[in-house]
PDB file of N, CA and C in Angstrom:
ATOM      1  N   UNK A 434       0.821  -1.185   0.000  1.00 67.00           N
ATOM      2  CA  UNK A 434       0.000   0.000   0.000  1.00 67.00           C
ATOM      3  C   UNK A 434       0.869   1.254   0.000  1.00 67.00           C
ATOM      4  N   UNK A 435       1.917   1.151   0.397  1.00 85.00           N
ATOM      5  CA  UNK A 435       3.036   2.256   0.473  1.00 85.00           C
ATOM      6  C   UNK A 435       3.220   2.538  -0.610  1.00 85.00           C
ATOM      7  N   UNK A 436       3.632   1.910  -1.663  1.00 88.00           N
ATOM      8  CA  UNK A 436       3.950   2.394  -2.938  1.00 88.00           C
ATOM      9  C   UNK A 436       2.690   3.077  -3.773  1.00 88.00           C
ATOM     10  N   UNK A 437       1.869   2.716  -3.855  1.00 91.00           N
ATOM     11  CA  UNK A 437       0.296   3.279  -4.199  1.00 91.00           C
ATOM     12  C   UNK A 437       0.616   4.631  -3.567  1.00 91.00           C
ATOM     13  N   UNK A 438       0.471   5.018  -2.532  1.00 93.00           N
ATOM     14  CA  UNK A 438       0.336   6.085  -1.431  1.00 93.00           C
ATOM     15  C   UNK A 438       1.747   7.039  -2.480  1.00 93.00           C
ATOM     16  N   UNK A 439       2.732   6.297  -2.298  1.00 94.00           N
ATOM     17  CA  UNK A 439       4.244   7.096  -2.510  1.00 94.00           C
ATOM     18  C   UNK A 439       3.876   7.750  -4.008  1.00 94.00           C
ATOM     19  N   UNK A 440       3.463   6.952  -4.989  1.00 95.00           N
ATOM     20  CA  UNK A 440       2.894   7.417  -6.316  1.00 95.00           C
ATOM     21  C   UNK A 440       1.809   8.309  -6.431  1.00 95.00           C
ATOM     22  N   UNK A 441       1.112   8.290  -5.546  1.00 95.00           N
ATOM     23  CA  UNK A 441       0.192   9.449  -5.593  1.00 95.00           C
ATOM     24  C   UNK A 441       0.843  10.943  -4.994  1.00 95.00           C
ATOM     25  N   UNK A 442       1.698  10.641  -4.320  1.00 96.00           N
ATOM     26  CA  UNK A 442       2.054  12.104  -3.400  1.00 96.00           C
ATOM     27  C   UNK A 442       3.144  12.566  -4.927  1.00 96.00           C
ATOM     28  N   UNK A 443       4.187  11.846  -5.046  1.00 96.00           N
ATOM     29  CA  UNK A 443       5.386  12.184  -5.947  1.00 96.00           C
ATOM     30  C   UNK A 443       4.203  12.873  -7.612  1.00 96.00           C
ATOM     31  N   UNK A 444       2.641  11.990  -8.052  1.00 96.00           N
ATOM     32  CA  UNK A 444       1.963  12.332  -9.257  1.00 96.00           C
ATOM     33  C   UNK A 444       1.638  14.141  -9.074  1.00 96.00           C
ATOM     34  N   UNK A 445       1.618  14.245  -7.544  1.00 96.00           N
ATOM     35  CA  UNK A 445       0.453  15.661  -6.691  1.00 96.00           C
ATOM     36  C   UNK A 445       1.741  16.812  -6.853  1.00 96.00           C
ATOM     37  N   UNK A 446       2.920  16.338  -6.246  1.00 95.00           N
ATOM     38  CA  UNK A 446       4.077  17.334  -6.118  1.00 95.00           C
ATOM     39  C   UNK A 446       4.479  17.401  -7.564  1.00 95.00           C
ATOM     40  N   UNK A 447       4.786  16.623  -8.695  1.00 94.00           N
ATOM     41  CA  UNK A 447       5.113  16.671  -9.707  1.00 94.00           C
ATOM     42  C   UNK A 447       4.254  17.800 -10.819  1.00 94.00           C
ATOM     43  N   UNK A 448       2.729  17.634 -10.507  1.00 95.00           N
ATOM     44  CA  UNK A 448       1.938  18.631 -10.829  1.00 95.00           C
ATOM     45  C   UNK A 448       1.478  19.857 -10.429  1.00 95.00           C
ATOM     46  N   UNK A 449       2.123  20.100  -8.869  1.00 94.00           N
ATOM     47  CA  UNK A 449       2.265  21.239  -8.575  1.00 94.00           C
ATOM     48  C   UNK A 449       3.195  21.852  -9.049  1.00 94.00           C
ATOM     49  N   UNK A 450       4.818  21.291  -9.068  1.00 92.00           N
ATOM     50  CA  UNK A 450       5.915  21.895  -9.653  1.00 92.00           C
ATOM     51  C   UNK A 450       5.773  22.350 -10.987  1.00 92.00           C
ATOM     52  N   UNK A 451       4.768  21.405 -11.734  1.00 92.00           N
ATOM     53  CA  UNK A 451       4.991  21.928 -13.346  1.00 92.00           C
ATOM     54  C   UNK A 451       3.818  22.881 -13.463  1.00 92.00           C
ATOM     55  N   UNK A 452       2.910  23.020 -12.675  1.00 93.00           N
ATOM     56  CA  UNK A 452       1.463  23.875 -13.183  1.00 93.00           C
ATOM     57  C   UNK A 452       1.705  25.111 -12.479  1.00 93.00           C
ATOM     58  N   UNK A 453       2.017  24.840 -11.200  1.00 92.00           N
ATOM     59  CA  UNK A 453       1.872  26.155  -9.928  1.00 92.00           C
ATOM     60  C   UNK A 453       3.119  26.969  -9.553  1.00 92.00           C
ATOM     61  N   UNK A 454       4.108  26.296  -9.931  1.00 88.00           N
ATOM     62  CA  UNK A 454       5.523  26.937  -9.470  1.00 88.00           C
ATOM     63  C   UNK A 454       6.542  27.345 -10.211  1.00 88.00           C
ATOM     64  N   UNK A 455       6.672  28.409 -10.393  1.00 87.00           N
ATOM     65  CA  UNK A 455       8.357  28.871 -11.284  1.00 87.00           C
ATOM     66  C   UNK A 455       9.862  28.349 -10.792  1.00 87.00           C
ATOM     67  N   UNK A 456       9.848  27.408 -11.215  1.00 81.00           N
ATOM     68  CA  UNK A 456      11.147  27.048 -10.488  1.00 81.00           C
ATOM     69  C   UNK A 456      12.563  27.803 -11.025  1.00 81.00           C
ATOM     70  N   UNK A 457      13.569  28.514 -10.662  1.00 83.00           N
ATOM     71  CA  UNK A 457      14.282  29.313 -11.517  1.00 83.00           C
ATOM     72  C   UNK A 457      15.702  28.919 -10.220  1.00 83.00           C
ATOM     73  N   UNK A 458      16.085  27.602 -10.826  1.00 83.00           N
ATOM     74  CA  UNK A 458      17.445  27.249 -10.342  1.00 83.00           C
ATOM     75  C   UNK A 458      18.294  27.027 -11.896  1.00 83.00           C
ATOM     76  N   UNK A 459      19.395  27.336 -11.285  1.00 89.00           N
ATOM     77  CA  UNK A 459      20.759  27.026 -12.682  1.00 89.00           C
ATOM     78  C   UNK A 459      20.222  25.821 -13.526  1.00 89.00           C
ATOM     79  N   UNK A 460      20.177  25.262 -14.379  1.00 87.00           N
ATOM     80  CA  UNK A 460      20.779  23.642 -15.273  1.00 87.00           C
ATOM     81  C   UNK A 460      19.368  23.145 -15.050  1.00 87.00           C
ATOM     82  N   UNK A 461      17.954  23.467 -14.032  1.00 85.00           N
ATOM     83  CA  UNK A 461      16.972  23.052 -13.459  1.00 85.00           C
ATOM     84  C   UNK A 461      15.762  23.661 -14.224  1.00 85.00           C
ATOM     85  N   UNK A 462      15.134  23.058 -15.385  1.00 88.00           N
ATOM     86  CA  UNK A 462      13.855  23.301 -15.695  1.00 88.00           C
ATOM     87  C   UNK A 462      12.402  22.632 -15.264  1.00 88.00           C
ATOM     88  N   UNK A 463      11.633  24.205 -14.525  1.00 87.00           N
ATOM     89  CA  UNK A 463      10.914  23.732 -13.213  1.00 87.00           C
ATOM     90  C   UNK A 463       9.692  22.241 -14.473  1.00 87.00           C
ATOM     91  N   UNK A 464       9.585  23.001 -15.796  1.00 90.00           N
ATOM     92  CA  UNK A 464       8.482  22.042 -16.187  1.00 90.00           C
ATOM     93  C   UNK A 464       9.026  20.538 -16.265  1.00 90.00           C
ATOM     94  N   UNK A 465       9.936  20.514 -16.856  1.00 91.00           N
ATOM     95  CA  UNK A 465      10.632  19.253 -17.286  1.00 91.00           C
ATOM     96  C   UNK A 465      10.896  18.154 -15.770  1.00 91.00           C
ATOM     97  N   UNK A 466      11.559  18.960 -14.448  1.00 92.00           N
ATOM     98  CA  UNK A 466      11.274  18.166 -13.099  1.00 92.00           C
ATOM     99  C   UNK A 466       9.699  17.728 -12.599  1.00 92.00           C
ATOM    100  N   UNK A 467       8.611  18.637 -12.923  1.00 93.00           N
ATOM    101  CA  UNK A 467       7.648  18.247 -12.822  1.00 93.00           C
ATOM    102  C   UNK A 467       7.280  17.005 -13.570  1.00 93.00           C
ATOM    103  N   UNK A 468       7.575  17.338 -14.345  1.00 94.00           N
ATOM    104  CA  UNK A 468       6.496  15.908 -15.697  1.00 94.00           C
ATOM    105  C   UNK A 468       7.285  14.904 -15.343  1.00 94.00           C
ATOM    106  N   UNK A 469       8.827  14.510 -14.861  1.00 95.00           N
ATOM    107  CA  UNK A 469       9.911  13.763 -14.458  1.00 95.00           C
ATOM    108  C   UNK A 469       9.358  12.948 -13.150  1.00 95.00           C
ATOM    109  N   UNK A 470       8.482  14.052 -12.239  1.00 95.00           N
ATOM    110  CA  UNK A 470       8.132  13.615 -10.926  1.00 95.00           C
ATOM    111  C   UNK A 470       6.627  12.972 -11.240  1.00 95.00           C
ATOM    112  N   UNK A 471       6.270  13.487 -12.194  1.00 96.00           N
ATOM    113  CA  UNK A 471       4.500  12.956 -12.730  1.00 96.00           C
ATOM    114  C   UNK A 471       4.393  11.803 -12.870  1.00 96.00           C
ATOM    115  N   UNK A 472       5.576  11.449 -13.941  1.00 97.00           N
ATOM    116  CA  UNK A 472       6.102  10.142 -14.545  1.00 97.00           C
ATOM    117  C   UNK A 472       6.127   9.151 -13.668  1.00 97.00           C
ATOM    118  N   UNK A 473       7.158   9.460 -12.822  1.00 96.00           N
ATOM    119  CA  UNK A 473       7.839   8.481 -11.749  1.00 96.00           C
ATOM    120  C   UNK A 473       6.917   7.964 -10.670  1.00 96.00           C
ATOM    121  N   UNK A 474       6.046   9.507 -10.176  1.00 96.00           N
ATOM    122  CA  UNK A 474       4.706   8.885  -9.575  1.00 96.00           C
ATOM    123  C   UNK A 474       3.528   7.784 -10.219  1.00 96.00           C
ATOM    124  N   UNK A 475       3.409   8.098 -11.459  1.00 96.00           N
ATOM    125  CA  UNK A 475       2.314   7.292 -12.165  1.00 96.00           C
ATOM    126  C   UNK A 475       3.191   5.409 -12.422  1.00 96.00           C
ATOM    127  N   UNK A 476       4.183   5.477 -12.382  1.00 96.00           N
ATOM    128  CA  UNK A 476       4.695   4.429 -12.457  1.00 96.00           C
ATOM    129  C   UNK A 476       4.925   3.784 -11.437  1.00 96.00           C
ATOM    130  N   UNK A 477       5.177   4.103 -10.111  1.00 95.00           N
ATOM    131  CA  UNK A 477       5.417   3.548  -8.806  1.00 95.00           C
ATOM    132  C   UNK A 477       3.786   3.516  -8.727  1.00 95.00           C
ATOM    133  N   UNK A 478       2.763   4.246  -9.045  1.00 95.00           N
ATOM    134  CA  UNK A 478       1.691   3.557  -8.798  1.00 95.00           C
ATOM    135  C   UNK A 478       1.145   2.609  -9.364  1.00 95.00           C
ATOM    136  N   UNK A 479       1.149   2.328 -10.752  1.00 95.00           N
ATOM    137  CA  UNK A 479       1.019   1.633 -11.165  1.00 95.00           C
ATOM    138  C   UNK A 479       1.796   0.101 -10.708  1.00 95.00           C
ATOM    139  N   UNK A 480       3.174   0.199 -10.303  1.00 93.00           N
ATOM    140  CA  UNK A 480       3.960  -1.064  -9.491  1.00 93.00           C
ATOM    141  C   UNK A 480       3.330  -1.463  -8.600  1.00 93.00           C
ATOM    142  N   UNK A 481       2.939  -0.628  -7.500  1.00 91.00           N
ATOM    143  CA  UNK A 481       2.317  -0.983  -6.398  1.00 91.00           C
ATOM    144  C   UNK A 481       0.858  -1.587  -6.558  1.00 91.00           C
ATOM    145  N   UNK A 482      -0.090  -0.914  -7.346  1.00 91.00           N
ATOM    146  CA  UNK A 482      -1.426  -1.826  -7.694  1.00 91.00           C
ATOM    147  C   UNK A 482      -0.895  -2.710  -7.924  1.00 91.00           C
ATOM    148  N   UNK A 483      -0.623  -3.302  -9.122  1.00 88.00           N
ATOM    149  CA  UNK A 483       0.017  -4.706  -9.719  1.00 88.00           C
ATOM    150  C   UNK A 483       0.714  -5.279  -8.165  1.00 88.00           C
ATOM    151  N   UNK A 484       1.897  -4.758  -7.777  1.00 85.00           N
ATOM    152  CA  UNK A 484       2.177  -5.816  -6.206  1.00 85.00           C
ATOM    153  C   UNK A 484       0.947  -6.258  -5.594  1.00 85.00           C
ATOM    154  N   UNK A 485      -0.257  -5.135  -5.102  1.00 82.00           N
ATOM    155  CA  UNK A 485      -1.052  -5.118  -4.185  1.00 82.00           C
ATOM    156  C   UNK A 485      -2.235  -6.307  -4.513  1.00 82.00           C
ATOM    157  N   UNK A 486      -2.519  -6.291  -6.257  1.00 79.00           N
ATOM    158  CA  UNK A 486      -3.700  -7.418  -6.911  1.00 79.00           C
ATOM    159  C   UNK A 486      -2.607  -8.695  -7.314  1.00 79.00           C
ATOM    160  N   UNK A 487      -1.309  -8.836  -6.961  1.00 75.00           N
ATOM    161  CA  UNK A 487      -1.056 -10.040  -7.744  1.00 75.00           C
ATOM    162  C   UNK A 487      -1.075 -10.617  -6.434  1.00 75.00           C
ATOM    163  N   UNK A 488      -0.474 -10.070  -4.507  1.00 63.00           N
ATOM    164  CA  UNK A 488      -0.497 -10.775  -3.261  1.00 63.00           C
ATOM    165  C   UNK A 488      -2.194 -11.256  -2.704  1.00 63.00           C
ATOM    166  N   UNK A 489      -3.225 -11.264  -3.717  1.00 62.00           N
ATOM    167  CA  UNK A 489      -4.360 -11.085  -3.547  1.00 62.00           C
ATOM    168  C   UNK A 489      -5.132 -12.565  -4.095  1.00 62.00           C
ATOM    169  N   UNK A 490      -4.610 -13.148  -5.015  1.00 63.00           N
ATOM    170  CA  UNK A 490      -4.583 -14.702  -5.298  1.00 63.00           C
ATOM    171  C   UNK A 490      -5.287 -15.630  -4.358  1.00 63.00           C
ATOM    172  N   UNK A 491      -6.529 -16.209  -5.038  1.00 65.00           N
ATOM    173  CA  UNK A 491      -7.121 -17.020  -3.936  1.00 65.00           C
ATOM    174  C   UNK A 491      -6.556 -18.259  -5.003  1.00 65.00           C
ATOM    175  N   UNK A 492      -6.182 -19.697  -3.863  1.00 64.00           N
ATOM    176  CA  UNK A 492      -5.883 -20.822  -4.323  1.00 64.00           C
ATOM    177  C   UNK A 492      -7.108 -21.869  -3.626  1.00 64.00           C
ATOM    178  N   UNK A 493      -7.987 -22.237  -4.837  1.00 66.00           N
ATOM    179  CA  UNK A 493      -8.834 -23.341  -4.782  1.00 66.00           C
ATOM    180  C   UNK A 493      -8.546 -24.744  -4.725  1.00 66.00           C
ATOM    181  N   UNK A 494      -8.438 -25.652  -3.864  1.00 68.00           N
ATOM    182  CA  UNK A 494      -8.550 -26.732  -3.924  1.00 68.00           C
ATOM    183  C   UNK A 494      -9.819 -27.674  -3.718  1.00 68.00           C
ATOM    184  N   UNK A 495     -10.104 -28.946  -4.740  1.00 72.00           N
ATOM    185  CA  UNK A 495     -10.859 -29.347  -5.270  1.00 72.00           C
ATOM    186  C   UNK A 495     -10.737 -30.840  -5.210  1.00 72.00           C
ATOM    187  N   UNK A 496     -11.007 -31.171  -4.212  1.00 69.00           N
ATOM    188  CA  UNK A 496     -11.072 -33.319  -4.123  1.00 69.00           C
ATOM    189  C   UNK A 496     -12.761 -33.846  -4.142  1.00 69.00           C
ATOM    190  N   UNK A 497     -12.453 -34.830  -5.104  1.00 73.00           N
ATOM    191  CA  UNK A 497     -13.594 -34.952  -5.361  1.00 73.00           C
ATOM    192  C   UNK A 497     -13.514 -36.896  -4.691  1.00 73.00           C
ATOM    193  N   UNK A 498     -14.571 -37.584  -4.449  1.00 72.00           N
ATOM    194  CA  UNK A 498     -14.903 -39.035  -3.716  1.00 72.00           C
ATOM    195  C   UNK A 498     -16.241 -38.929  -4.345  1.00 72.00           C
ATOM    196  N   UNK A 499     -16.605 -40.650  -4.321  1.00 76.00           N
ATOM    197  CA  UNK A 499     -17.777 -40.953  -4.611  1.00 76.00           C
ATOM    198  C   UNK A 499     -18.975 -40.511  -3.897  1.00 76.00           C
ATOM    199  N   UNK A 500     -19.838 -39.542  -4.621  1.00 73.00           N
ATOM    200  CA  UNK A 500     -20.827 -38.811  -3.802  1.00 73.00           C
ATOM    201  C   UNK A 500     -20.524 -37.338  -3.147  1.00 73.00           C
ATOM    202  N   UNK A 501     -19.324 -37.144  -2.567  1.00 73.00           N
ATOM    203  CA  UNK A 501     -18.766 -36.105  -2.214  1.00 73.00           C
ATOM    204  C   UNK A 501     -18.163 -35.153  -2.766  1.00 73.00           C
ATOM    205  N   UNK A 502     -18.311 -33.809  -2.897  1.00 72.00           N
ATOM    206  CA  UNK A 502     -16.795 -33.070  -3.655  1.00 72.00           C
ATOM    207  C   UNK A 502     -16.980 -32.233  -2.598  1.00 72.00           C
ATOM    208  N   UNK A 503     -15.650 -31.670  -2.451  1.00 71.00           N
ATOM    209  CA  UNK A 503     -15.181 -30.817  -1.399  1.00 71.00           C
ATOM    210  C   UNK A 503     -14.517 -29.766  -2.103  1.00 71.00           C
ATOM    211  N   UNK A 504     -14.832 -28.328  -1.939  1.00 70.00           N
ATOM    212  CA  UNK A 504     -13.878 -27.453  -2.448  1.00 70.00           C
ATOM    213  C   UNK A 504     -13.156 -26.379  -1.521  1.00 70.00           C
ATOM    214  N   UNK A 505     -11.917 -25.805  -1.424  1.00 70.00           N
ATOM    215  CA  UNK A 505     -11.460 -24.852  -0.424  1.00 70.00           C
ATOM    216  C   UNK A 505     -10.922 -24.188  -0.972  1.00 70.00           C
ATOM    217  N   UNK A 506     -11.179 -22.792  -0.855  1.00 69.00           N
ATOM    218  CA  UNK A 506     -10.581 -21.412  -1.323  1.00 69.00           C
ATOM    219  C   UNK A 506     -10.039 -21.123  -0.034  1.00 69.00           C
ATOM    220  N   UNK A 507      -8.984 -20.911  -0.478  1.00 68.00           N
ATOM    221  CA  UNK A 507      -8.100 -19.566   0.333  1.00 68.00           C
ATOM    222  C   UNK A 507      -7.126 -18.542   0.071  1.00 68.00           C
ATOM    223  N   UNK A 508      -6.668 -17.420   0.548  1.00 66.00           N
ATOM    224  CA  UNK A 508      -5.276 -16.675   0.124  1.00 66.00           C
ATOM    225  C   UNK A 508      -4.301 -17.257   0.320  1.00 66.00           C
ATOM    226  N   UNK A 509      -3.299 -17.317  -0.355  1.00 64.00           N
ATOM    227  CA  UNK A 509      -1.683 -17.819  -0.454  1.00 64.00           C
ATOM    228  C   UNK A 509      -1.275 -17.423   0.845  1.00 64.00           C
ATOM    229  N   UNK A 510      -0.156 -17.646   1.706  1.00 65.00           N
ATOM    230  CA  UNK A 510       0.373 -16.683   2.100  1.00 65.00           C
ATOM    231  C   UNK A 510       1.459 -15.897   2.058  1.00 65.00           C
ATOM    232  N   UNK A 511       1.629 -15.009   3.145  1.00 63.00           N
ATOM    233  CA  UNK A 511       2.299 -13.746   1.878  1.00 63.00           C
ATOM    234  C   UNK A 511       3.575 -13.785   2.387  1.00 63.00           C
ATOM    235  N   UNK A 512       4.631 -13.323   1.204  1.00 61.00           N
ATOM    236  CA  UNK A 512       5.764 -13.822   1.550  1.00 61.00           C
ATOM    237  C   UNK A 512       6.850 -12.453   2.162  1.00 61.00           C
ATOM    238  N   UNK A 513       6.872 -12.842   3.198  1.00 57.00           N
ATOM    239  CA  UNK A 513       7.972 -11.326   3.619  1.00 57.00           C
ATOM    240  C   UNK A 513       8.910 -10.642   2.607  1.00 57.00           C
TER     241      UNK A 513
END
């Protein structure tokens, strides 16, 4: 969930820097760090969904006997 969270703050600051702020340092163009920080946010969020729906995996097991079937869903568990 951290990374979700981290990608949204870095997408928010990245679009403040390029929409709201004149940045006027040496070698430092304020638009170009923005869209740089936009980027980087939209991509760490995007990592983190994908981490967050792939640790989310239910594993079904399925034995079947004469007359009987038995089925069990559960989550994997998660690996440190």
């Amino acid at each position: 969930m951290g990374a979700i969270v981290g990608g949204i703050i870095l997408f928010v600051l990245g679009a403040i820097v390029r929409f709201a702020l004149e940045v006027d340092l040496p070698g430092v163009d304020g638009g170009m760090l923005g869209t740089i920080l936009m980027v980087a946010g939209a991509v760490l969020f995007l990592v983190g969904l994908l981490l967050a729906l792939r640790s989310r995996r239910t594993v079904v097991n399925t034995q079947s006997a004469p007359g009987r079937t038995v089925s069990e869903r559960r989550d994997p568990p998660v690996d440190p």
